[in-house]
């Protein structure tokens, strides 16, 4: 579904490949933070049996339910590297009846009751309307592809956008803001930003012929 623009922009293959490489670098960094989710406040207590229990299992796919924080961290990394035009989008990810969706996606309250009658789940991703590109850093949590996913915004498929996410209530959640700050203050975040700059500034390969 086309998001917040009536103009159909077909991103170039070069842009898609560049964003895919940048996304891999960001995901590699995020993986080092996802494993620390027990240290995050509020929103992630449902992965623990109670506030003092450190033995409650993490989700099988570590990116599960971290799309908001991870998208905001990706946005922060892009901004620090000088990449403009990116925004977070909130909406839903659609499922097909035959999809084998991990139970963690449904059972966020650890009740053991997976609500498999649903055909979608709330989700957040990044969009660059000028480039016409959608970037989903956490699509792997749905068990369909490993991710990250980089594709043209105008592709009809599994994404239903509600718009630029500062208009969404969860942006006021202090736990989300705290998590993003915690991840961005890690010294390795500065190394990530420098890596993104290196990728951006790397000379283009010569065209054969």
PDB file of C-alpha atoms in Angstrom:
ATOM      1  CA  UNK A   1       0.000   0.000   0.000  1.00  0.00           C
ATOM      2  CA  UNK A   2       1.351   3.415  -0.966  1.00  0.00           C
ATOM      3  CA  UNK A   3       2.214   5.423   2.138  1.00  0.00           C
ATOM      4  CA  UNK A   4       1.641   9.174   2.456  1.00  0.00           C
ATOM      5  CA  UNK A   5       2.309  10.017  -1.177  1.00  0.00           C
ATOM      6  CA  UNK A   6       0.310   9.684  -4.378  1.00  0.00           C
ATOM      7  CA  UNK A   7       3.379   9.732  -6.584  1.00  0.00           C
ATOM      8  CA  UNK A   8       4.789   6.330  -7.413  1.00  0.00           C
ATOM      9  CA  UNK A   9       8.575   6.406  -7.095  1.00  0.00           C
ATOM     10  CA  UNK A  10      10.561   3.503  -8.440  1.00  0.00           C
ATOM     11  CA  UNK A  11      13.829   3.339  -6.487  1.00  0.00           C
ATOM     12  CA  UNK A  12      16.958   2.528  -8.428  1.00  0.00           C
ATOM     13  CA  UNK A  13      18.711  -0.803  -7.997  1.00  0.00           C
ATOM     14  CA  UNK A  14      21.748   1.090  -6.712  1.00  0.00           C
ATOM     15  CA  UNK A  15      19.678   2.751  -3.990  1.00  0.00           C
ATOM     16  CA  UNK A  16      18.059  -0.543  -2.998  1.00  0.00           C
ATOM     17  CA  UNK A  17      21.449  -2.262  -2.781  1.00  0.00           C
ATOM     18  CA  UNK A  18      22.962   0.607  -0.788  1.00  0.00           C
ATOM     19  CA  UNK A  19      20.108   0.673   1.737  1.00  0.00           C
ATOM     20  CA  UNK A  20      20.266  -3.122   2.053  1.00  0.00           C
ATOM     21  CA  UNK A  21      23.965  -2.924   2.961  1.00  0.00           C
ATOM     22  CA  UNK A  22      23.346  -0.119   5.446  1.00  0.00           C
ATOM     23  CA  UNK A  23      20.467  -2.108   6.940  1.00  0.00           C
ATOM     24  CA  UNK A  24      22.662  -5.166   7.462  1.00  0.00           C
ATOM     25  CA  UNK A  25      25.133  -3.025   9.417  1.00  0.00           C
ATOM     26  CA  UNK A  26      22.346  -1.599  11.583  1.00  0.00           C
ATOM     27  CA  UNK A  27      20.869  -5.046  12.241  1.00  0.00           C
ATOM     28  CA  UNK A  28      24.257  -6.403  13.240  1.00  0.00           C
ATOM     29  CA  UNK A  29      24.423  -3.685  15.875  1.00  0.00           C
ATOM     30  CA  UNK A  30      20.827  -4.213  16.981  1.00  0.00           C
ATOM     31  CA  UNK A  31      21.492  -7.905  17.592  1.00  0.00           C
ATOM     32  CA  UNK A  32      24.017  -6.909  20.264  1.00  0.00           C
ATOM     33  CA  UNK A  33      21.288  -4.896  21.999  1.00  0.00           C
ATOM     34  CA  UNK A  34      18.320  -7.242  21.627  1.00  0.00           C
ATOM     35  CA  UNK A  35      19.962  -9.814  23.878  1.00  0.00           C
ATOM     36  CA  UNK A  36      19.998  -7.197  26.653  1.00  0.00           C
ATOM     37  CA  UNK A  37      16.225  -6.698  26.668  1.00  0.00           C
ATOM     38  CA  UNK A  38      15.943  -7.830  30.300  1.00  0.00           C
ATOM     39  CA  UNK A  39      17.620  -4.557  31.264  1.00  0.00           C
ATOM     40  CA  UNK A  40      14.918  -2.520  29.511  1.00  0.00           C
ATOM     41  CA  UNK A  41      12.109  -1.100  31.658  1.00  0.00           C
ATOM     42  CA  UNK A  42       8.357  -1.329  31.486  1.00  0.00           C
ATOM     43  CA  UNK A  43       7.447  -2.560  28.042  1.00  0.00           C
ATOM     44  CA  UNK A  44       9.582  -5.691  28.231  1.00  0.00           C
ATOM     45  CA  UNK A  45       8.515  -7.021  31.610  1.00  0.00           C
ATOM     46  CA  UNK A  46       6.155  -9.405  29.794  1.00  0.00           C
ATOM     47  CA  UNK A  47       9.213 -11.436  28.826  1.00  0.00           C
ATOM     48  CA  UNK A  48       9.847 -12.041  32.544  1.00  0.00           C
ATOM     49  CA  UNK A  49       7.657 -13.894  35.005  1.00  0.00           C
ATOM     50  CA  UNK A  50       8.015 -11.005  37.445  1.00  0.00           C
ATOM     51  CA  UNK A  51      10.333  -8.060  38.040  1.00  0.00           C
ATOM     52  CA  UNK A  52      12.934 -10.129  39.896  1.00  0.00           C
ATOM     53  CA  UNK A  53      12.970 -13.227  37.691  1.00  0.00           C
ATOM     54  CA  UNK A  54      15.974 -13.367  35.346  1.00  0.00           C
ATOM     55  CA  UNK A  55      15.280 -16.922  34.182  1.00  0.00           C
ATOM     56  CA  UNK A  56      12.149 -16.275  32.121  1.00  0.00           C
ATOM     57  CA  UNK A  57      12.993 -17.238  28.529  1.00  0.00           C
ATOM     58  CA  UNK A  58      13.631 -14.664  25.850  1.00  0.00           C
ATOM     59  CA  UNK A  59      11.553 -14.952  22.678  1.00  0.00           C
ATOM     60  CA  UNK A  60      12.841 -17.479  20.167  1.00  0.00           C
ATOM     61  CA  UNK A  61      13.455 -14.658  17.665  1.00  0.00           C
ATOM     62  CA  UNK A  62      15.147 -11.827  19.541  1.00  0.00           C
ATOM     63  CA  UNK A  63      13.709  -9.010  17.427  1.00  0.00           C
ATOM     64  CA  UNK A  64      10.151  -9.916  18.489  1.00  0.00           C
ATOM     65  CA  UNK A  65       8.163  -6.897  19.749  1.00  0.00           C
ATOM     66  CA  UNK A  66      11.145  -4.555  19.410  1.00  0.00           C
ATOM     67  CA  UNK A  67      10.089  -2.944  16.120  1.00  0.00           C
ATOM     68  CA  UNK A  68       9.438   0.488  17.625  1.00  0.00           C
ATOM     69  CA  UNK A  69      12.740   0.797  19.459  1.00  0.00           C
ATOM     70  CA  UNK A  70      14.705  -0.767  16.617  1.00  0.00           C
ATOM     71  CA  UNK A  71      13.157   1.504  13.983  1.00  0.00           C
ATOM     72  CA  UNK A  72      13.915   4.570  16.090  1.00  0.00           C
ATOM     73  CA  UNK A  73      17.497   3.383  16.608  1.00  0.00           C
ATOM     74  CA  UNK A  74      17.833   2.864  12.855  1.00  0.00           C
ATOM     75  CA  UNK A  75      16.481   6.365  12.277  1.00  0.00           C
ATOM     76  CA  UNK A  76      18.986   7.775  14.776  1.00  0.00           C
ATOM     77  CA  UNK A  77      21.833   5.955  13.019  1.00  0.00           C
ATOM     78  CA  UNK A  78      20.757   7.272   9.613  1.00  0.00           C
ATOM     79  CA  UNK A  79      20.514  10.825  10.953  1.00  0.00           C
ATOM     80  CA  UNK A  80      23.926  10.654  12.620  1.00  0.00           C
ATOM     81  CA  UNK A  81      25.442   9.358   9.377  1.00  0.00           C
ATOM     82  CA  UNK A  82      23.936  12.255   7.419  1.00  0.00           C
ATOM     83  CA  UNK A  83      21.226  10.269   5.622  1.00  0.00           C
ATOM     84  CA  UNK A  84      18.121  12.418   5.380  1.00  0.00           C
ATOM     85  CA  UNK A  85      14.538  11.689   4.436  1.00  0.00           C
ATOM     86  CA  UNK A  86      13.891   8.675   6.701  1.00  0.00           C
ATOM     87  CA  UNK A  87      10.885   8.484   9.005  1.00  0.00           C
ATOM     88  CA  UNK A  88       9.274   5.826  11.160  1.00  0.00           C
ATOM     89  CA  UNK A  89       5.894   4.498  10.091  1.00  0.00           C
ATOM     90  CA  UNK A  90       3.392   2.630  12.223  1.00  0.00           C
ATOM     91  CA  UNK A  91       0.749   0.251  10.977  1.00  0.00           C
ATOM     92  CA  UNK A  92       0.235  -3.473  10.641  1.00  0.00           C
ATOM     93  CA  UNK A  93       1.893  -6.489   9.065  1.00  0.00           C
ATOM     94  CA  UNK A  94      -0.565  -8.799   7.312  1.00  0.00           C
ATOM     95  CA  UNK A  95      -0.557 -12.590   7.467  1.00  0.00           C
ATOM     96  CA  UNK A  96      -1.747 -15.211   5.013  1.00  0.00           C
ATOM     97  CA  UNK A  97      -3.780 -18.152   6.354  1.00  0.00           C
ATOM     98  CA  UNK A  98      -0.947 -20.571   5.616  1.00  0.00           C
ATOM     99  CA  UNK A  99       1.767 -18.546   7.374  1.00  0.00           C
ATOM    100  CA  UNK A 100       3.460 -20.339  10.258  1.00  0.00           C
ATOM    101  CA  UNK A 101       3.813 -17.356  12.576  1.00  0.00           C
ATOM    102  CA  UNK A 102       5.916 -17.868  15.756  1.00  0.00           C
ATOM    103  CA  UNK A 103       3.756 -18.010  18.865  1.00  0.00           C
ATOM    104  CA  UNK A 104       5.768 -15.215  20.514  1.00  0.00           C
ATOM    105  CA  UNK A 105       4.271 -12.752  18.043  1.00  0.00           C
ATOM    106  CA  UNK A 106       0.782 -13.551  19.329  1.00  0.00           C
ATOM    107  CA  UNK A 107       1.366 -14.522  22.936  1.00  0.00           C
ATOM    108  CA  UNK A 108       3.043 -11.379  24.247  1.00  0.00           C
ATOM    109  CA  UNK A 109       1.467 -11.806  27.691  1.00  0.00           C
ATOM    110  CA  UNK A 110       2.813 -15.368  28.096  1.00  0.00           C
ATOM    111  CA  UNK A 111      -0.674 -16.799  28.555  1.00  0.00           C
ATOM    112  CA  UNK A 112      -0.090 -19.702  26.175  1.00  0.00           C
ATOM    113  CA  UNK A 113      -3.152 -18.666  24.179  1.00  0.00           C
ATOM    114  CA  UNK A 114      -2.103 -17.759  20.659  1.00  0.00           C
ATOM    115  CA  UNK A 115      -4.701 -15.574  18.947  1.00  0.00           C
ATOM    116  CA  UNK A 116      -4.307 -17.168  15.549  1.00  0.00           C
ATOM    117  CA  UNK A 117      -7.657 -15.926  14.316  1.00  0.00           C
ATOM    118  CA  UNK A 118      -6.045 -12.559  13.639  1.00  0.00           C
ATOM    119  CA  UNK A 119      -4.818 -11.646  10.161  1.00  0.00           C
ATOM    120  CA  UNK A 120      -2.383  -8.913  11.214  1.00  0.00           C
ATOM    121  CA  UNK A 121      -0.228  -7.591  14.012  1.00  0.00           C
ATOM    122  CA  UNK A 122       0.833  -4.039  14.874  1.00  0.00           C
ATOM    123  CA  UNK A 123       4.230  -3.200  13.450  1.00  0.00           C
ATOM    124  CA  UNK A 124       6.642  -0.312  12.822  1.00  0.00           C
ATOM    125  CA  UNK A 125       9.179   0.226  10.043  1.00  0.00           C
ATOM    126  CA  UNK A 126      11.135   2.956   8.223  1.00  0.00           C
ATOM    127  CA  UNK A 127      10.231   4.767   5.011  1.00  0.00           C
ATOM    128  CA  UNK A 128      12.126   7.170   2.773  1.00  0.00           C
ATOM    129  CA  UNK A 129       9.468   8.738   0.567  1.00  0.00           C
ATOM    130  CA  UNK A 130      12.015  10.605  -1.564  1.00  0.00           C
ATOM    131  CA  UNK A 131      13.770   7.365  -2.468  1.00  0.00           C
ATOM    132  CA  UNK A 132      10.535   5.373  -2.533  1.00  0.00           C
ATOM    133  CA  UNK A 133      11.980   2.742  -0.178  1.00  0.00           C
ATOM    134  CA  UNK A 134      10.560   0.853   2.792  1.00  0.00           C
ATOM    135  CA  UNK A 135      12.996  -0.697   5.277  1.00  0.00           C
ATOM    136  CA  UNK A 136      11.864  -3.244   7.850  1.00  0.00           C
ATOM    137  CA  UNK A 137      14.724  -4.097  10.204  1.00  0.00           C
ATOM    138  CA  UNK A 138      12.690  -6.602  12.263  1.00  0.00           C
ATOM    139  CA  UNK A 139      10.651  -8.528   9.703  1.00  0.00           C
ATOM    140  CA  UNK A 140      12.337 -11.772  10.811  1.00  0.00           C
ATOM    141  CA  UNK A 141      10.163 -11.875  13.954  1.00  0.00           C
ATOM    142  CA  UNK A 142       7.278 -13.128  11.784  1.00  0.00           C
ATOM    143  CA  UNK A 143       9.243 -16.220  10.784  1.00  0.00           C
ATOM    144  CA  UNK A 144       8.841 -15.632   7.044  1.00  0.00           C
ATOM    145  CA  UNK A 145      12.196 -14.165   5.961  1.00  0.00           C
ATOM    146  CA  UNK A 146      15.427 -13.484   7.803  1.00  0.00           C
ATOM    147  CA  UNK A 147      15.463  -9.750   7.078  1.00  0.00           C
ATOM    148  CA  UNK A 148      16.087  -6.953   6.906  1.00  0.00           C
ATOM    149  CA  UNK A 149      13.573  -6.257   4.156  1.00  0.00           C
ATOM    150  CA  UNK A 150      14.276  -3.461   1.669  1.00  0.00           C
ATOM    151  CA  UNK A 151      11.657  -2.877  -1.011  1.00  0.00           C
ATOM    152  CA  UNK A 152       9.829  -0.142  -2.951  1.00  0.00           C
ATOM    153  CA  UNK A 153       7.161   1.586  -0.852  1.00  0.00           C
ATOM    154  CA  UNK A 154       4.565   1.152  -3.580  1.00  0.00           C
ATOM    155  CA  UNK A 155       4.754  -2.661  -3.498  1.00  0.00           C
ATOM    156  CA  UNK A 156       1.384  -4.046  -2.530  1.00  0.00           C
ATOM    157  CA  UNK A 157       1.886  -6.736   0.025  1.00  0.00           C
ATOM    158  CA  UNK A 158       1.886  -7.200   3.759  1.00  0.00           C
ATOM    159  CA  UNK A 159       2.201  -3.614   5.015  1.00  0.00           C
ATOM    160  CA  UNK A 160      -0.666  -1.330   5.987  1.00  0.00           C
ATOM    161  CA  UNK A 161       0.619   2.033   7.130  1.00  0.00           C
ATOM    162  CA  UNK A 162      -1.191   4.372   9.528  1.00  0.00           C
ATOM    163  CA  UNK A 163       1.227   7.198   8.824  1.00  0.00           C
ATOM    164  CA  UNK A 164       4.281   8.958  10.206  1.00  0.00           C
ATOM    165  CA  UNK A 165       4.588   7.510  13.702  1.00  0.00           C
ATOM    166  CA  UNK A 166       5.075  10.704  15.761  1.00  0.00           C
ATOM    167  CA  UNK A 167       1.274  10.887  15.390  1.00  0.00           C
ATOM    168  CA  UNK A 168       0.956   7.531  17.159  1.00  0.00           C
ATOM    169  CA  UNK A 169       0.372   7.329  20.943  1.00  0.00           C
ATOM    170  CA  UNK A 170       3.291   4.983  21.659  1.00  0.00           C
ATOM    171  CA  UNK A 171       5.797   7.725  20.794  1.00  0.00           C
ATOM    172  CA  UNK A 172       5.089   9.165  24.246  1.00  0.00           C
ATOM    173  CA  UNK A 173       6.057   5.929  26.030  1.00  0.00           C
ATOM    174  CA  UNK A 174       9.059   6.746  28.281  1.00  0.00           C
ATOM    175  CA  UNK A 175      10.180   3.098  28.220  1.00  0.00           C
ATOM    176  CA  UNK A 176      10.667   3.271  24.450  1.00  0.00           C
ATOM    177  CA  UNK A 177      12.578   6.533  24.684  1.00  0.00           C
ATOM    178  CA  UNK A 178      14.743   5.050  27.443  1.00  0.00           C
ATOM    179  CA  UNK A 179      15.553   1.959  25.378  1.00  0.00           C
ATOM    180  CA  UNK A 180      16.594   3.986  22.331  1.00  0.00           C
ATOM    181  CA  UNK A 181      18.792   6.249  24.439  1.00  0.00           C
ATOM    182  CA  UNK A 182      20.359   3.221  26.112  1.00  0.00           C
ATOM    183  CA  UNK A 183      21.158   1.624  22.759  1.00  0.00           C
ATOM    184  CA  UNK A 184      22.459   4.869  21.219  1.00  0.00           C
ATOM    185  CA  UNK A 185      24.731   5.626  24.200  1.00  0.00           C
ATOM    186  CA  UNK A 186      26.607   2.356  23.746  1.00  0.00           C
ATOM    187  CA  UNK A 187      30.129   3.194  22.477  1.00  0.00           C
ATOM    188  CA  UNK A 188      29.612   0.651  19.691  1.00  0.00           C
ATOM    189  CA  UNK A 189      26.887   2.914  18.292  1.00  0.00           C
ATOM    190  CA  UNK A 190      29.528   5.479  17.297  1.00  0.00           C
ATOM    191  CA  UNK A 191      31.365   2.718  15.453  1.00  0.00           C
ATOM    192  CA  UNK A 192      28.121   1.843  13.656  1.00  0.00           C
ATOM    193  CA  UNK A 193      27.681   5.436  12.507  1.00  0.00           C
ATOM    194  CA  UNK A 194      31.242   5.524  11.188  1.00  0.00           C
ATOM    195  CA  UNK A 195      30.612   2.244   9.352  1.00  0.00           C
ATOM    196  CA  UNK A 196      27.510   3.718   7.716  1.00  0.00           C
ATOM    197  CA  UNK A 197      29.514   6.752   6.611  1.00  0.00           C
ATOM    198  CA  UNK A 198      32.161   4.486   5.099  1.00  0.00           C
ATOM    199  CA  UNK A 199      29.534   2.604   3.114  1.00  0.00           C
ATOM    200  CA  UNK A 200      27.941   5.821   1.884  1.00  0.00           C
ATOM    201  CA  UNK A 201      31.247   7.391   0.827  1.00  0.00           C
ATOM    202  CA  UNK A 202      32.689   4.314  -0.843  1.00  0.00           C
ATOM    203  CA  UNK A 203      33.390   4.929  -4.544  1.00  0.00           C
ATOM    204  CA  UNK A 204      30.881   3.332  -6.877  1.00  0.00           C
ATOM    205  CA  UNK A 205      32.058   0.326  -8.858  1.00  0.00           C
ATOM    206  CA  UNK A 206      32.969   1.169 -12.462  1.00  0.00           C
ATOM    207  CA  UNK A 207      30.373   0.296 -15.066  1.00  0.00           C
ATOM    208  CA  UNK A 208      31.631  -2.475 -17.399  1.00  0.00           C
ATOM    209  CA  UNK A 209      32.278  -1.464 -20.997  1.00  0.00           C
TER     210      UNK A 209
END
